[in-house]
Coordinates of C-alpha atoms and ligand atoms in Angstrom, one line a residue:
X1 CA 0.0 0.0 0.0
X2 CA 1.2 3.4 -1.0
X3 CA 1.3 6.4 1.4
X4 CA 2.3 10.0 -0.6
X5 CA 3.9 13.1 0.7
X6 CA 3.5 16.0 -1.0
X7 CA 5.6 19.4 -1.1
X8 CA 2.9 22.0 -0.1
X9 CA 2.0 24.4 -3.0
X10 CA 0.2 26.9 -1.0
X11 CA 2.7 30.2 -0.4
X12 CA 4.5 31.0 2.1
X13 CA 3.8 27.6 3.6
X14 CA 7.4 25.5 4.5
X15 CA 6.0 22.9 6.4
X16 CA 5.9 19.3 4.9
X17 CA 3.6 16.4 6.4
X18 CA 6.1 13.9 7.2
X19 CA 10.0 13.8 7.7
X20 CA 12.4 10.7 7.6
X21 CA 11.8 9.9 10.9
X22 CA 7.6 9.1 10.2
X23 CA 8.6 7.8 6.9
X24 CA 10.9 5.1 8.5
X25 CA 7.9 4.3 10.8
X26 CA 5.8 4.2 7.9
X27 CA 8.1 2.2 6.3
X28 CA 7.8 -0.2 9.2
X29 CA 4.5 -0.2 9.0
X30 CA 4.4 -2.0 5.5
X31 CA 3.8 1.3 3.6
X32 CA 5.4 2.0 0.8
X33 CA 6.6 5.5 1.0
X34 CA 6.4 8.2 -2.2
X35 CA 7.8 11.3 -1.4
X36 CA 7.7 14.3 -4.3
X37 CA 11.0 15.4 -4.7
X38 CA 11.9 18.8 -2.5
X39 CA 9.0 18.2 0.0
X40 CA 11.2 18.8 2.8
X41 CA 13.6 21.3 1.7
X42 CA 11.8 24.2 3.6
X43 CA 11.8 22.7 6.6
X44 CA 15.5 21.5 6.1
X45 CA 15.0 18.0 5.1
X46 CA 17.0 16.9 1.8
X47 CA 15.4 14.1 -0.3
X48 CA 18.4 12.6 0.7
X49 CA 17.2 12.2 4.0
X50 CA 14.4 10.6 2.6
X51 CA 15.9 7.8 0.7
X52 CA 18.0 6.9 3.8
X53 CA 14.8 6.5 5.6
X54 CA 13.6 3.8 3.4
X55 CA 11.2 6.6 1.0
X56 CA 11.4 6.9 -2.5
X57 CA 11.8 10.2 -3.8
X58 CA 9.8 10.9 -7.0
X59 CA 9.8 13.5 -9.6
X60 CA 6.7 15.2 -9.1
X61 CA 3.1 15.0 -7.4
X62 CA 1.8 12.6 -10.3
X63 CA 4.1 10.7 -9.7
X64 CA 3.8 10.2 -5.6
X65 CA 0.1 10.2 -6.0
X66 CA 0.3 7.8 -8.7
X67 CA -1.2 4.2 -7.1
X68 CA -1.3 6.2 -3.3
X69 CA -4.2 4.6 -1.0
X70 CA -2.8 6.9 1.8
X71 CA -2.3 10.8 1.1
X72 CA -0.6 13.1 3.4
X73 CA -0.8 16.9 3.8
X74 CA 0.2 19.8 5.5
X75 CA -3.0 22.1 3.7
X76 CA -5.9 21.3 1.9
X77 CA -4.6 20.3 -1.9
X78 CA -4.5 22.3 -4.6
X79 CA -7.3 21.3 -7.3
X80 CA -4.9 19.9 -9.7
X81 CA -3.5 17.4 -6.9
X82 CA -7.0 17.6 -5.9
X83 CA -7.7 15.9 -9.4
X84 CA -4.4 13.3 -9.5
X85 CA -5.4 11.7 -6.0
X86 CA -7.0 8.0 -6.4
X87 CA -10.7 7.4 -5.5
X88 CA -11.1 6.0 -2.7
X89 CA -7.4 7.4 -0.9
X90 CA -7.5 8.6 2.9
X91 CA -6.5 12.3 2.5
X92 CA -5.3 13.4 5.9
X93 CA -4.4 17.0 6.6
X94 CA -5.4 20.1 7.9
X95 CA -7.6 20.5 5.1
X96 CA -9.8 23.7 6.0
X97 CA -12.7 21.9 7.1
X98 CA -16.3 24.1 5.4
X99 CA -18.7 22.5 3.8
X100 CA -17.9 24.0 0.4
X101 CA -14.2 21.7 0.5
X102 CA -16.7 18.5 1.8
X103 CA -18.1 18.4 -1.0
X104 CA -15.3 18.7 -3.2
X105 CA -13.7 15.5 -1.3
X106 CA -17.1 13.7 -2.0
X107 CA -17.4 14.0 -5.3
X108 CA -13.5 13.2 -6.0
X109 CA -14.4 9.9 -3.8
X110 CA -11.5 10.9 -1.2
X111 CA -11.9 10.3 2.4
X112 CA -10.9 12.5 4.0
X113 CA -9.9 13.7 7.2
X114 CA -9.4 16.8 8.6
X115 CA -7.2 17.2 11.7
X116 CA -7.7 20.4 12.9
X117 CA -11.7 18.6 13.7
X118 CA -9.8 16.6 15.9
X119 CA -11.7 16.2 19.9
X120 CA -9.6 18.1 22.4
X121 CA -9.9 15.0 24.4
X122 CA -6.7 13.4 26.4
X123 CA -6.7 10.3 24.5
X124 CA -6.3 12.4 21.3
X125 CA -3.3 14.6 22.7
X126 CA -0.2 13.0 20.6
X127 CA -2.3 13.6 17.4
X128 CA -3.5 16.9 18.2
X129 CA -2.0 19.1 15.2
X130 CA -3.8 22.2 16.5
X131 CA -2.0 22.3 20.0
X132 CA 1.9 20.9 18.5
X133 CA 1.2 24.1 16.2
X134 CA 0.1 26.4 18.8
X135 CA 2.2 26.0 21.1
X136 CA 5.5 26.6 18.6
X137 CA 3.3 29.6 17.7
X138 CA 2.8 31.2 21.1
X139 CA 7.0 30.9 21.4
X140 CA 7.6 32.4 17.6
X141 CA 5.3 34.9 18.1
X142 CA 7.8 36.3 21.7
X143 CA 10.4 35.9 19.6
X144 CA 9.3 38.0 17.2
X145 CA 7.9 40.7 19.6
X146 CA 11.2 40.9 21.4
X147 CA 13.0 41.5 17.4
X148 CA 10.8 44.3 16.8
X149 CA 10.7 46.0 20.1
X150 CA 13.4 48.1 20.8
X151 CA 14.6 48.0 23.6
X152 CA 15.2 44.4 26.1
X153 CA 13.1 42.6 27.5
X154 CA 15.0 41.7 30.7
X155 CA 15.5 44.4 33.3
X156 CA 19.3 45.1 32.8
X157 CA 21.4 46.9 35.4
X158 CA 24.3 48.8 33.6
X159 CA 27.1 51.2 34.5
X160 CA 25.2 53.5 32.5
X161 CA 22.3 53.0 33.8
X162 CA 18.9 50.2 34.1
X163 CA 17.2 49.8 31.4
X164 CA 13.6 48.2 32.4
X165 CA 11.7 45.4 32.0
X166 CA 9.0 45.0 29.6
X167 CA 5.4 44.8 30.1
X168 CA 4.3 42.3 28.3
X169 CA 0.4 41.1 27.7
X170 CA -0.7 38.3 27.0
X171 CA -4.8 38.2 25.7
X172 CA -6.0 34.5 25.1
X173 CA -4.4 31.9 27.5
X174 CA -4.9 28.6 25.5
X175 CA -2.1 26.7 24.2
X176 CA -0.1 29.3 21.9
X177 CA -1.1 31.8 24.8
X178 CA 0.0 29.6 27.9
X179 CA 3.8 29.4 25.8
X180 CA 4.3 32.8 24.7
X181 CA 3.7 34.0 28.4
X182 CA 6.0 31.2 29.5
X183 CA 8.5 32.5 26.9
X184 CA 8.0 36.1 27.3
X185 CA 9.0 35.4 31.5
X186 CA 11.7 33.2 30.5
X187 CA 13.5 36.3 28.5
X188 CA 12.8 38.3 32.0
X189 CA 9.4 40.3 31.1
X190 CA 7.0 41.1 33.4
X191 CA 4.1 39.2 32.0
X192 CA 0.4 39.8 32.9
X193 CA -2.4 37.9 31.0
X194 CA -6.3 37.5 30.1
X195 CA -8.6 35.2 29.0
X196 CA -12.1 33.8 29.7
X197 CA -12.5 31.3 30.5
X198 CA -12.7 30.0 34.2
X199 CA -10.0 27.6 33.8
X200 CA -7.8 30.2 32.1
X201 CA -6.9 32.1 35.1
X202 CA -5.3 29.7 37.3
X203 CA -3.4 28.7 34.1
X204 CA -1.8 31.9 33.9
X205 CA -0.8 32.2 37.1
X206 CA 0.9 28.7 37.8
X207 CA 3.4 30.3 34.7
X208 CA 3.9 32.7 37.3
X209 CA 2.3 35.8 34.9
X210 CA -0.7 37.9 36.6
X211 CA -4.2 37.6 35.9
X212 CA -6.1 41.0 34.3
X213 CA -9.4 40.4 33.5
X214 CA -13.1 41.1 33.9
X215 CA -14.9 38.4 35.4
X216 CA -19.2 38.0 36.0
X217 CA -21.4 35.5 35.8
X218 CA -21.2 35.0 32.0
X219 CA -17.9 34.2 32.0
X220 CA -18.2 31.7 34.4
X221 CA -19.9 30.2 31.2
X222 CA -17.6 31.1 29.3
X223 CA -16.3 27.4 28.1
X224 CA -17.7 24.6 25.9
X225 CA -17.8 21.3 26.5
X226 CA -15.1 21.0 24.3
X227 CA -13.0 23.2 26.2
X228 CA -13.2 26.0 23.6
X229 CA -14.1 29.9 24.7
X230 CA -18.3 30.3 23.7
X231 CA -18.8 34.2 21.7
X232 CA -20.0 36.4 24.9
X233 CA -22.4 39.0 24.4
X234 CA -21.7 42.6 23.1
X235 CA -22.0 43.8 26.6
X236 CA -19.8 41.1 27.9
X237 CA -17.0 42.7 25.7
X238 CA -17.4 45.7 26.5
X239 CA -16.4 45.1 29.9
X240 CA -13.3 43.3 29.4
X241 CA -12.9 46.1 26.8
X242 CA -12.6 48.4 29.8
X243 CA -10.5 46.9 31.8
X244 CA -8.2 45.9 29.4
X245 CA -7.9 49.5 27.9
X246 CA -6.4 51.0 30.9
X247 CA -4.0 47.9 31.2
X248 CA -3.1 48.2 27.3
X249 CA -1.9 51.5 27.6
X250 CA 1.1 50.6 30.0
X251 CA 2.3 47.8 27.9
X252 CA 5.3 47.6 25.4
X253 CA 4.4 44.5 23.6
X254 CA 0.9 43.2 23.8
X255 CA 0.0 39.2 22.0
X256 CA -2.8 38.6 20.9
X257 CA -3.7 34.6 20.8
X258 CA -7.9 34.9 21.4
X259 CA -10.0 32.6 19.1
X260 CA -13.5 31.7 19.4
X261 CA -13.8 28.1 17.0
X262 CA -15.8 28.3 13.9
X263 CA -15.7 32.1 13.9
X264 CA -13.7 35.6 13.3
X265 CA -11.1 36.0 15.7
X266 CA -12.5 38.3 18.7
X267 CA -11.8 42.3 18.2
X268 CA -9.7 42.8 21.7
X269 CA -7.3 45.9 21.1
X270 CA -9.2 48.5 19.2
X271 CA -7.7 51.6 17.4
X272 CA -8.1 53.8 19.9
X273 CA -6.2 51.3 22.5
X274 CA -3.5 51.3 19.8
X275 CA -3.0 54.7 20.0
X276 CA -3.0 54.6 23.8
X277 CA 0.6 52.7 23.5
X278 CA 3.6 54.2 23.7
X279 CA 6.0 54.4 20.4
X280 CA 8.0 51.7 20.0
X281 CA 5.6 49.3 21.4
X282 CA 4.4 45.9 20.0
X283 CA 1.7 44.2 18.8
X284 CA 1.9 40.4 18.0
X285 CA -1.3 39.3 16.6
X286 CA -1.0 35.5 15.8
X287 CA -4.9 35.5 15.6
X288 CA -4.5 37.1 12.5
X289 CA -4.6 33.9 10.3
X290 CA -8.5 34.2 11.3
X291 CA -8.9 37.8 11.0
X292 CA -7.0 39.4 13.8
X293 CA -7.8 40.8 17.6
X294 CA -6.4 43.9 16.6
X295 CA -8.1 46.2 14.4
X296 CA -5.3 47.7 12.8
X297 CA -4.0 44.3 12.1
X298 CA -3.1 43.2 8.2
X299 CA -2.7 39.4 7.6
X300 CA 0.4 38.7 6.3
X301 CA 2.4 42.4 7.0
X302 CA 3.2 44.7 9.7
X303 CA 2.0 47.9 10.1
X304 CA 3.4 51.0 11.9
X305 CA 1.4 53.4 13.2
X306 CA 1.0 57.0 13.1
X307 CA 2.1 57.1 16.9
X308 CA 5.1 54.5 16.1
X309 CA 2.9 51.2 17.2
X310 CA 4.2 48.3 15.0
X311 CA 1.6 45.8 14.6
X312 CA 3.0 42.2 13.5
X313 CA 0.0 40.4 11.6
X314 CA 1.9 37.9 10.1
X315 CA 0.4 34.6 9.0
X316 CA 1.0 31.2 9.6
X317 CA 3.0 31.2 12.6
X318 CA 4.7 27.7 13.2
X319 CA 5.6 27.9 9.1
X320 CA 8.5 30.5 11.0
X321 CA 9.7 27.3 12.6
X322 CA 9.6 25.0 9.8
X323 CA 11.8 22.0 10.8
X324 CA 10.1 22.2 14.5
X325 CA 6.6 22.4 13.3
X326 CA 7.4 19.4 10.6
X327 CA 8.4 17.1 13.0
X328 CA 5.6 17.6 15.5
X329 CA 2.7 17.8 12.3
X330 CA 4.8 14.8 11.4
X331 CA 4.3 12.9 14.6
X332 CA 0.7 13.6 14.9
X333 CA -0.4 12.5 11.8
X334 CA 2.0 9.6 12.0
X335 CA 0.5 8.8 16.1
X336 CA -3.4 8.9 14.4
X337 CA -2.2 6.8 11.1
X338 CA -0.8 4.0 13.6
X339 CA -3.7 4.3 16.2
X340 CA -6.3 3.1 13.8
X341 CA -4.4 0.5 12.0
X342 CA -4.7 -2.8 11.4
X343 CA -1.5 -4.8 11.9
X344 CA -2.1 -7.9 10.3
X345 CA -3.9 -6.5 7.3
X346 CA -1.6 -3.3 7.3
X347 CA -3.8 -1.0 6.3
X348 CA -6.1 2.2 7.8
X349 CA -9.1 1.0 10.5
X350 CA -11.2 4.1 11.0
X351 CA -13.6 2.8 13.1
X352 CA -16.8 5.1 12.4
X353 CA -18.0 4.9 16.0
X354 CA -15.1 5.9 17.3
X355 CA -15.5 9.6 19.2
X356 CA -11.6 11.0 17.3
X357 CA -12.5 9.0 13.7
X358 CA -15.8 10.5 14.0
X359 CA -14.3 14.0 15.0
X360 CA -11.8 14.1 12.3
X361 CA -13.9 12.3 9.0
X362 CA -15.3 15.0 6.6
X363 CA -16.1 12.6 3.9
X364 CA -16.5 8.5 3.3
X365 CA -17.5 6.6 0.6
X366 CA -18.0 9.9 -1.6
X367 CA -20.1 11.6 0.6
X368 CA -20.4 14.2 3.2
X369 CA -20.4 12.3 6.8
X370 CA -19.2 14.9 8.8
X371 CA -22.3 16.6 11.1
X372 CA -20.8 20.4 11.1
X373 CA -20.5 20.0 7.2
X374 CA -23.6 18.4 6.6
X375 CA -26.4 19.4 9.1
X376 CA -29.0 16.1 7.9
X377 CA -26.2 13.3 8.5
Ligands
NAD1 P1 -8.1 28.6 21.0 O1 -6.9 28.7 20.1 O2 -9.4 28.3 20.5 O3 -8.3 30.1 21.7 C1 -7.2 30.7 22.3 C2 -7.6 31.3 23.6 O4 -8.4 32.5 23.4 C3 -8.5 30.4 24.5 O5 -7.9 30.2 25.7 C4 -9.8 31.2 24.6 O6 -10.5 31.0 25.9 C5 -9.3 32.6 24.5 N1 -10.3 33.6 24.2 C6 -11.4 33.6 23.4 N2 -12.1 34.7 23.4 C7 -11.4 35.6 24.2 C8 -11.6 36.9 24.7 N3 -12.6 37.6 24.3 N4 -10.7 37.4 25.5 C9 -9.6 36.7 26.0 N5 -9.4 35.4 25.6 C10 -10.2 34.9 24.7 O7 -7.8 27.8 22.3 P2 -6.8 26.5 22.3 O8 -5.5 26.9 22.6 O9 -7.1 25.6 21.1 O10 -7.4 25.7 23.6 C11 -8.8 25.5 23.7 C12 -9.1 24.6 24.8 O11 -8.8 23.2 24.5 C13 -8.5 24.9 26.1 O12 -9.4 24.7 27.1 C14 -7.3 23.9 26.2 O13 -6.9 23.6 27.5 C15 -8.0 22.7 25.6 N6 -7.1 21.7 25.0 C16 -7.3 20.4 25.3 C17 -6.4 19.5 24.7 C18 -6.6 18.0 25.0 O14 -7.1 17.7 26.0 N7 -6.3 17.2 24.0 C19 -5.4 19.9 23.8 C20 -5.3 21.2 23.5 C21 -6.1 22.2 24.1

């Protein structure tokens, strides 16, 4: 049985799906391993490196896909690889799960299976592409704040003089959150955090960063049974609003992390908060993949402001960590692929009762099987 890897097409994106270490388990497996030729070479992986694992390197897409029962991706695939993938292959990716891609999956008679679906639930941990993502997110995005700040983030004592520490803010304490304030402390910032969610707050403070937030009886609601944030009212967000203006203001460099699943990222740090900061300050908004909690943000650039505010809207955040995020995407998806296998038949076992196989399938057997996509299954 053939498992594909594909180099990713879509710009700017340098991650790749599996790396010779999950090849050689593959391998192991029974699989037969095509990779396209250069898959790895943004993330620092030579086909080289392939080879040696036990892979066979191949000119081209056509050519990996050719025969493939078992297709793996970083990002949903391009229509023309869309088109070259065999009926009736398990397509397994991050595959930007709307109802719209479903169907295209259904009608190509792929089934396929989007990770990013997958149930925040323990068992599901080592598979759990969101969170290995996140979390290399939350630590890129520090990094990048510090770069663009100028001046340190440490307090440093000098013969000529201390130079502070930085304020740093952290809004959304889920997994990218919960690093960058852990990173942000561990380059000596004085770190202070919101979120939420109930559980959010002691969170925060076990990584030794203080809790600012606005807290009623609504957000003691404020989580879903899947351990997402729920969308609060209007009146809700105008409360944190207020408290988290006054805090804003005394920040140097503020990241933004809040998401609500399924919809626009939360508007957090309005224009007017922006122009509270002081110049030179920073804003890191790695929400800005789904539209940014800053409303200045621009996906993809940074903007300065007329009072010298640099706001960093950059997109896909772990892709700035390329060989990091590969081999954790890599182990995921290789963790899930063994997890529902059949050793003596070597080949997938998705069982459809099962509560992650059930999370994760958008399509089976050419058609739509996934509830969120397809309201009447
Ligand atoms: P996320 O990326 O969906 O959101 C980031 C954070 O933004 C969340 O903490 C959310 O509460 C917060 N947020 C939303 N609206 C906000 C607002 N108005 N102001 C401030 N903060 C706001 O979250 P995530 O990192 O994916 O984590 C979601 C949940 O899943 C958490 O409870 C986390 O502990 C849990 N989790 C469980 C597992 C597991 O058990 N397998 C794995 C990862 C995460």
């Amino acid at each position: 049985m053939r498992l594909a890897v594909l180099k990713e097409r879509r710009s700017g994106e340098t991650r790749v799906a599996a790396t010779p270490e999950t090849a050689k388990k593959f391998v192991g497996m029974g699989l037969e391993v095509a990779i396209e030729a250069g898959a790895g070479l943004a993330s620092g992986i030579t086909d080289e490196a392939y080879a040696a694992a036990g892979a066979s390197v191949v000119p081209d897409a056509a050519a990996a896909l050719a025969g493939a029962a078992i297709v793996l991706k970083v990002r949903a695939p391009e229509e023309e690889e869309l088109a070259a993938i065999p009926r009736g292959a398990l397509l397994i990716g991050t595959l930007g799960a709307d109802a719209e891609a479903a169907a295209r999956y259904a009608a190509a008679g792929i089934d396929a299976c989007a990770m990013e679906l997958l149930p925040r639930i323990t068992r599901a941990q080592s598979m759990d592409v969101l969170s290995s993502q996140a979390n290399l997110a939350g630590y890129r995005a520090v990094i990048e704040g510090a770069a663009a700040y100028d001046k340190g983030f440490p307090m440093m004592m000098t013969a000529a003089g201390t130079v502070p520490a930085a304020n740093v803010f952290v809004m959304g304490a889920g997994v990218a959150g919960l690093q960058a304030i852990a990173t942000a402390r561990r380059l000596g910032g004085r770190v202070s955090a919101t979120d939420v969610r109930p559980a959010a707050k002691e969170e925060i403070k076990s990584l030794g960063a203080s809790f600012v937030g606005y807290e009623d009886e609504e957000s003691r609601q404020a989580q879903t049974a899947g351990g997402y944030a729920k969308q609060l009212s209007a009146e809700f967000y105008a409360r944190q609003a207020e408290v988290v203006a006054a805090h804003i203001a005394k920040q140097d460099v503020v990241v933004c992390t809040a998401l609500v699943q399924g919809r626009r990222a939360p508007t957090l740090v309005t224009e007017a908060m922006v122009a509270s900061m002081k110049p030179g300050s920073v804003i890191v908004d790695i929400a800005a993949d789904a539209g940014g909690n800053c409303a200045l943000t621009k996906p993809g650039e940074m903007v300065v402001t007329a009072n010298g505010v640099k706001v960093l809207g950059f997109t896909n955040w772990p892709g700035r960590l390329p060989a990091a995020a590969s081999a954790l995407y890599a182990r995921n998806l290789h963790t899930f692929l063994s997890t529902f296998w059949d050793k003596e038949a070597k080949t997938p076992k998705l069982p459809e009762e099962d509560e992650i196989v059930k999370g994760v399938t958008l399509t089976r057997g050419g058609a739509v099987v996934h509830p969120l996509m397809n309201p009447a299954a």
